[in-house]
PDB file of C-alpha atoms and ligand atoms in Angstrom:
ATOM      1  CA  MET A   1      -0.426  -5.445 -27.293  1.00 96.00           C
ATOM      2  CA  ILE A   2      -0.989  -2.912 -24.551  1.00 97.00           C
ATOM      3  CA  LEU A   3      -4.186  -3.698 -22.664  1.00 98.00           C
ATOM      4  CA  PRO A   4      -6.355  -1.236 -20.723  1.00 97.00           C
ATOM      5  CA  ILE A   5      -5.850  -1.449 -16.970  1.00 98.00           C
ATOM      6  CA  TYR A   6      -8.997  -1.944 -14.906  1.00 98.00           C
ATOM      7  CA  ALA A   7      -9.386   0.844 -12.373  1.00 97.00           C
ATOM      8  CA  TYR A   8     -10.415   0.817  -8.726  1.00 97.00           C
ATOM      9  CA  GLY A   9     -14.166   0.209  -8.550  1.00 97.00           C
ATOM     10  CA  GLN A  10     -14.194  -2.573 -11.153  1.00 97.00           C
ATOM     11  CA  SER A  11     -15.671  -5.718  -9.642  1.00 97.00           C
ATOM     12  CA  VAL A  12     -13.039  -7.999 -11.203  1.00 98.00           C
ATOM     13  CA  LEU A  13     -10.507  -6.501  -8.774  1.00 98.00           C
ATOM     14  CA  ARG A  14     -12.577  -7.891  -5.892  1.00 98.00           C
ATOM     15  CA  LYS A  15     -12.930 -11.449  -7.154  1.00 97.00           C
ATOM     16  CA  MET A  16     -11.114 -14.506  -5.912  1.00 98.00           C
ATOM     17  CA  SER A  17      -9.255 -15.598  -9.041  1.00 98.00           C
ATOM     18  CA  HIS A  18      -9.410 -19.131 -10.444  1.00 98.00           C
ATOM     19  CA  PRO A  19      -6.501 -21.469 -11.178  1.00 98.00           C
ATOM     20  CA  ILE A  20      -5.852 -22.116 -14.857  1.00 98.00           C
ATOM     21  CA  GLU A  21      -4.856 -25.172 -16.914  1.00 98.00           C
ATOM     22  CA  PRO A  22      -1.881 -25.316 -19.315  1.00 96.00           C
ATOM     23  CA  ASP A  23      -4.266 -25.176 -22.292  1.00 96.00           C
ATOM     24  CA  TYR A  24      -5.704 -21.797 -21.211  1.00 97.00           C
ATOM     25  CA  GLN A  25      -6.438 -19.894 -24.401  1.00 95.00           C
ATOM     26  CA  ASP A  26      -3.342 -18.167 -25.811  1.00 97.00           C
ATOM     27  CA  LEU A  27      -1.532 -18.065 -22.481  1.00 98.00           C
ATOM     28  CA  PRO A  28       1.877 -17.142 -24.001  1.00 98.00           C
ATOM     29  CA  GLY A  29       0.273 -14.219 -25.828  1.00 98.00           C
ATOM     30  CA  LEU A  30      -1.525 -13.081 -22.698  1.00 98.00           C
ATOM     31  CA  ILE A  31       1.703 -13.181 -20.665  1.00 98.00           C
ATOM     32  CA  GLU A  32       3.491 -11.146 -23.329  1.00 98.00           C
ATOM     33  CA  ASP A  33       0.668  -8.596 -23.371  1.00 98.00           C
ATOM     34  CA  MET A  34       0.772  -8.333 -19.581  1.00 98.00           C
ATOM     35  CA  PHE A  35       4.504  -7.594 -19.578  1.00 98.00           C
ATOM     36  CA  GLN A  36       4.040  -5.029 -22.357  1.00 98.00           C
ATOM     37  CA  THR A  37       1.164  -3.396 -20.480  1.00 98.00           C
ATOM     38  CA  MET A  38       3.141  -3.347 -17.223  1.00 98.00           C
ATOM     39  CA  TYR A  39       6.207  -1.739 -18.850  1.00 97.00           C
ATOM     40  CA  ALA A  40       4.089   0.812 -20.716  1.00 97.00           C
ATOM     41  CA  ALA A  41       2.527   1.832 -17.398  1.00 96.00           C
ATOM     42  CA  ARG A  42       5.919   1.825 -15.644  1.00 95.00           C
ATOM     43  CA  GLY A  43       4.928  -0.864 -13.197  1.00 97.00           C
ATOM     44  CA  VAL A  44       7.015  -3.575 -11.541  1.00 98.00           C
ATOM     45  CA  GLY A  45       4.131  -6.043 -11.324  1.00 98.00           C
ATOM     46  CA  LEU A  46       0.764  -6.704 -12.938  1.00 98.00           C
ATOM     47  CA  ALA A  47      -1.923  -9.234 -12.031  1.00 98.00           C
ATOM     48  CA  ALA A  48      -4.529 -10.694 -14.400  1.00 98.00           C
ATOM     49  CA  PRO A  49      -7.537  -9.099 -12.628  1.00 98.00           C
ATOM     50  CA  GLN A  50      -5.999  -5.729 -13.498  1.00 98.00           C
ATOM     51  CA  ILE A  51      -6.552  -6.507 -17.159  1.00 98.00           C
ATOM     52  CA  GLY A  52     -10.012  -7.852 -16.482  1.00 98.00           C
ATOM     53  CA  ARG A  53      -9.409 -11.573 -16.012  1.00 98.00           C
ATOM     54  CA  ASP A  54     -10.103 -13.405 -12.749  1.00 98.00           C
ATOM     55  CA  ILE A  55      -7.352 -15.981 -13.156  1.00 98.00           C
ATOM     56  CA  ARG A  56      -4.401 -16.792 -10.889  1.00 98.00           C
ATOM     57  CA  LEU A  57      -1.680 -15.214 -13.012  1.00 98.00           C
ATOM     58  CA  PHE A  58       0.674 -12.331 -12.362  1.00 98.00           C
ATOM     59  CA  VAL A  59       3.955 -11.035 -13.750  1.00 98.00           C
ATOM     60  CA  VAL A  60       6.760  -9.283 -11.889  1.00 98.00           C
ATOM     61  CA  ASP A  61       9.948  -7.496 -12.947  1.00 98.00           C
ATOM     62  CA  THR A  62      11.949  -6.078 -10.076  1.00 97.00           C
ATOM     63  CA  LEU A  63      15.101  -5.932 -12.243  1.00 96.00           C
ATOM     64  CA  GLN A  64      13.859  -2.407 -12.943  1.00 94.00           C
ATOM     65  CA  LEU A  65      14.525  -1.504  -9.309  1.00 92.00           C
ATOM     66  CA  GLU A  66      18.184  -2.538  -9.456  1.00 91.00           C
ATOM     67  CA  LYS A  67      20.594   0.320  -8.996  1.00 83.00           C
ATOM     68  CA  PRO A  68      24.368  -0.067  -9.169  1.00 77.00           C
ATOM     69  CA  GLU A  69      24.896   1.544  -5.761  1.00 77.00           C
ATOM     70  CA  LYS A  70      22.336  -0.653  -4.075  1.00 80.00           C
ATOM     71  CA  ASN A  71      22.920  -4.197  -2.991  1.00 85.00           C
ATOM     72  CA  PHE A  72      19.708  -5.530  -4.493  1.00 90.00           C
ATOM     73  CA  ASN A  73      19.070  -8.281  -7.014  1.00 93.00           C
ATOM     74  CA  GLY A  74      15.771  -8.239  -8.843  1.00 95.00           C
ATOM     75  CA  PHE A  75      14.114 -10.837 -11.054  1.00 97.00           C
ATOM     76  CA  LYS A  76      11.658 -11.136 -13.909  1.00 98.00           C
ATOM     77  CA  LYS A  77       9.138 -13.935 -13.524  1.00 98.00           C
ATOM     78  CA  VAL A  78       5.687 -15.242 -14.329  1.00 98.00           C
ATOM     79  CA  PHE A  79       3.608 -16.691 -11.483  1.00 99.00           C
ATOM     80  CA  ILE A  80       0.831 -19.096 -12.435  1.00 98.00           C
ATOM     81  CA  ASN A  81      -1.556 -20.641  -9.870  1.00 98.00           C
ATOM     82  CA  ALA A  82       0.549 -19.265  -7.029  1.00 98.00           C
ATOM     83  CA  GLN A  83      -0.084 -20.289  -3.436  1.00 98.00           C
ATOM     84  CA  LEU A  84       1.489 -18.247  -0.665  1.00 98.00           C
ATOM     85  CA  LEU A  85       2.691 -20.873   1.823  1.00 98.00           C
ATOM     86  CA  ASP A  86       3.755 -18.554   4.626  1.00 98.00           C
ATOM     87  CA  GLU A  87       4.967 -15.090   5.565  1.00 98.00           C
ATOM     88  CA  SER A  88       7.389 -14.423   8.399  1.00 98.00           C
ATOM     89  CA  GLY A  89       9.591 -11.844  10.112  1.00 98.00           C
ATOM     90  CA  VAL A  90       8.997  -8.497  11.726  1.00 98.00           C
ATOM     91  CA  PRO A  91       6.526  -6.426   9.656  1.00 98.00           C
ATOM     92  CA  TRP A  92       8.118  -3.456   7.888  1.00 98.00           C
ATOM     93  CA  LEU A  93       6.788  -0.379   6.119  1.00 97.00           C
ATOM     94  CA  TYR A  94       7.289   0.185   2.400  1.00 97.00           C
ATOM     95  CA  GLU A  95       5.561   2.604   0.071  1.00 97.00           C
ATOM     96  CA  GLU A  96       3.231   0.873  -2.376  1.00 97.00           C
ATOM     97  CA  GLY A  97       1.295   2.084  -5.356  1.00 97.00           C
ATOM     98  CA  CYS A  98      -0.950   0.279  -7.808  1.00 98.00           C
ATOM     99  CA  LEU A  99      -1.570   0.686 -11.546  1.00 98.00           C
ATOM    100  CA  SER A 100      -5.302   0.257 -10.842  1.00 98.00           C
ATOM    101  CA  ILE A 101      -5.267   3.063  -8.237  1.00 97.00           C
ATOM    102  CA  PRO A 102      -3.298   5.896  -9.865  1.00 96.00           C
ATOM    103  CA  ASP A 103      -1.641   8.651  -7.833  1.00 94.00           C
ATOM    104  CA  ILE A 104      -2.037   6.996  -4.449  1.00 96.00           C
ATOM    105  CA  HIS A 105       1.147   5.936  -2.717  1.00 96.00           C
ATOM    106  CA  VAL A 106       1.012   4.734   0.844  1.00 96.00           C
ATOM    107  CA  GLU A 107       3.352   3.008   3.266  1.00 97.00           C
ATOM    108  CA  ILE A 108       1.981  -0.445   3.969  1.00 97.00           C
ATOM    109  CA  GLU A 109       3.099  -2.888   6.631  1.00 97.00           C
ATOM    110  CA  ARG A 110       3.872  -6.468   5.588  1.00 98.00           C
ATOM    111  CA  LYS A 111       6.106  -9.290   6.775  1.00 98.00           C
ATOM    112  CA  PRO A 112       9.485  -9.367   5.005  1.00 98.00           C
ATOM    113  CA  VAL A 113       9.939 -13.050   4.113  1.00 98.00           C
ATOM    114  CA  ILE A 114       7.639 -15.237   2.039  1.00 98.00           C
ATOM    115  CA  HIS A 115       7.517 -18.794   0.868  1.00 98.00           C
ATOM    116  CA  ILE A 116       5.547 -19.332  -2.336  1.00 98.00           C
ATOM    117  CA  ARG A 117       4.628 -22.197  -4.652  1.00 98.00           C
ATOM    118  CA  TYR A 118       3.786 -21.485  -8.286  1.00 98.00           C
ATOM    119  CA  HIS A 119       4.205 -22.631 -11.862  1.00 98.00           C
ATOM    120  CA  ASP A 120       6.272 -20.654 -14.328  1.00 98.00           C
ATOM    121  CA  GLU A 121       5.308 -20.017 -17.965  1.00 98.00           C
ATOM    122  CA  HIS A 122       6.752 -23.444 -18.912  1.00 97.00           C
ATOM    123  CA  TRP A 123       4.552 -25.081 -16.243  1.00 98.00           C
ATOM    124  CA  LYS A 124       7.515 -26.025 -14.120  1.00 98.00           C
ATOM    125  CA  GLU A 125       6.625 -25.982 -10.422  1.00 98.00           C
ATOM    126  CA  HIS A 126       8.736 -23.939  -8.011  1.00 98.00           C
ATOM    127  CA  ILE A 127       8.755 -23.476  -4.261  1.00 98.00           C
ATOM    128  CA  GLU A 128      10.848 -20.432  -3.426  1.00 98.00           C
ATOM    129  CA  THR A 129      11.662 -17.953  -0.704  1.00 98.00           C
ATOM    130  CA  TYR A 130      11.745 -14.209  -1.316  1.00 98.00           C
ATOM    131  CA  GLU A 131      12.505 -11.324   0.963  1.00 97.00           C
ATOM    132  CA  GLY A 132      12.475  -7.554   1.147  1.00 96.00           C
ATOM    133  CA  VAL A 133      11.345  -5.622  -1.898  1.00 96.00           C
ATOM    134  CA  ASN A 134      11.111  -8.762  -4.044  1.00 97.00           C
ATOM    135  CA  ALA A 135       8.743 -10.340  -1.510  1.00 98.00           C
ATOM    136  CA  ARG A 136       6.838  -7.081  -1.261  1.00 98.00           C
ATOM    137  CA  VAL A 137       6.022  -6.926  -4.970  1.00 98.00           C
ATOM    138  CA  ILE A 138       4.923 -10.577  -4.964  1.00 98.00           C
ATOM    139  CA  GLN A 139       2.737  -9.986  -1.882  1.00 98.00           C
ATOM    140  CA  HIS A 140       1.055  -7.023  -3.590  1.00 98.00           C
ATOM    141  CA  GLU A 141       0.386  -8.986  -6.796  1.00 98.00           C
ATOM    142  CA  TYR A 142      -0.677 -12.084  -4.879  1.00 98.00           C
ATOM    143  CA  ASP A 143      -3.242  -9.961  -3.042  1.00 98.00           C
ATOM    144  CA  HIS A 144      -4.722  -9.044  -6.442  1.00 98.00           C
ATOM    145  CA  ILE A 145      -5.501 -12.670  -7.316  1.00 98.00           C
ATOM    146  CA  GLU A 146      -7.198 -12.978  -3.911  1.00 98.00           C
ATOM    147  CA  GLY A 147      -9.356  -9.905  -4.552  1.00 98.00           C
ATOM    148  CA  ILE A 148      -7.425  -7.741  -2.084  1.00 98.00           C
ATOM    149  CA  LEU A 149      -6.057  -4.237  -2.756  1.00 98.00           C
ATOM    150  CA  PHE A 150      -3.186  -2.601  -0.877  1.00 98.00           C
ATOM    151  CA  ILE A 151      -5.491   0.127   0.421  1.00 97.00           C
ATOM    152  CA  ASP A 152      -7.361  -2.607   2.347  1.00 97.00           C
ATOM    153  CA  ARG A 153      -4.214  -2.931   4.448  1.00 97.00           C
ATOM    154  CA  MET A 154      -4.206   0.742   5.472  1.00 96.00           C
ATOM    155  CA  LYS A 155      -5.160   1.762   8.983  1.00 93.00           C
ATOM    156  CA  PRO A 156      -8.879   2.825   8.977  1.00 93.00           C
ATOM    157  CA  LEU A 157      -8.136   6.474   9.794  1.00 92.00           C
ATOM    158  CA  LYS A 158      -5.601   6.805   6.973  1.00 92.00           C
ATOM    159  CA  ARG A 159      -7.921   4.967   4.625  1.00 93.00           C
ATOM    160  CA  ARG A 160     -10.708   7.461   5.331  1.00 94.00           C
ATOM    161  CA  MET A 161      -8.350  10.263   4.339  1.00 93.00           C
ATOM    162  CA  ILE A 162      -8.080   8.944   0.774  1.00 96.00           C
ATOM    163  CA  ASN A 163     -11.781   8.133   0.321  1.00 95.00           C
ATOM    164  CA  ARG A 164     -12.481  11.175  -1.843  1.00 95.00           C
ATOM    165  CA  LYS A 165      -9.506  10.417  -4.046  1.00 95.00           C
ATOM    166  CA  LEU A 166     -10.743   6.853  -4.431  1.00 96.00           C
ATOM    167  CA  GLU A 167     -14.204   8.041  -5.435  1.00 95.00           C
ATOM    168  CA  LYS A 168     -12.618  10.228  -8.103  1.00 95.00           C
ATOM    169  CA  ILE A 169     -10.658   7.293  -9.486  1.00 95.00           C
ATOM    170  CA  LYS A 170     -13.860   5.257  -9.570  1.00 93.00           C
ATOM    171  CA  ARG A 171     -15.521   7.937 -11.689  1.00 92.00           C
ATOM    172  CA  GLY A 172     -12.544   8.129 -14.024  1.00 94.00           C
ATOM    173  CA  ASP A 173     -11.658  11.613 -12.822  1.00 93.00           C
ATOM    174  CA  VAL A 174      -7.915  11.002 -12.914  1.00 92.00           C
ATOM    175  CA  ASP A 175      -5.043  11.647 -15.324  1.00 89.00           C
ATOM    176  CA  THR A 176      -3.021   8.658 -16.386  1.00 90.00           C
ATOM    177  CA  THR A 177      -0.611   8.079 -19.209  1.00 88.00           C
ATOM    178  CA  HIS A 178      -1.782   4.497 -19.727  1.00 91.00           C
ATOM    179  CA  PRO A 179      -5.215   3.441 -21.018  1.00 94.00           C
ATOM    180  CA  MET A 180      -7.626   2.542 -18.216  1.00 96.00           C
ATOM    181  CA  ARG A 181     -11.056   1.040 -17.992  1.00 95.00           C
ATOM    182  CA  PHE A 182     -13.294   2.686 -15.407  1.00 95.00           C
ATOM    183  CA  VAL A 183     -16.635   1.586 -14.009  1.00 90.00           C
ATOM    184  CA  LYS A 184     -19.443   2.934 -16.127  1.00 73.00           C
ATOM    185  CA  VAL A 185     -21.586   5.279 -14.052  1.00 61.00           C
TER     186      VAL A 185
HETATM  187 ZN1   ZN B 201      -1.721  -3.385  -7.678  1.00 82.64          ZN
END
């Protein structure tokens, strides 16, 4: 089932998400719906707050970014109760966008290597290292479960330049191909 994506301005996007237990109601169904919603919206990652739930769950599929000519290996994974253990390396710029903030794409600086602990959909615990674009997508989704949006990481001057656009998104004055839920004004 494709779920509506909560837009910028919704308070759930600003909450610190809670860990969940293995008996969380219909978790397999929710994970399936999140993947379906992400693919329908042409995303490479989706976090639970973006579908209105403040729980520590996100899904990622960077296999979609694989191109034969590029030396890049993606993955498709579910991250439950993730904890970012550390980030390292020289910060690099990469253009990010967000399904909750349509039509805004900005280069954001983040460290290239991460170490993360999480449970997969079978509740197996993993501690893994990711780098480059794979790390980047995880960092973006991890921010969501901490109530942080990528625009928070913009330099203040640049951020001011998109303020009007953000206000429009808040009001629902934006064209998207996927269903969205805007703040009622
Ligand atoms: Zn996002």
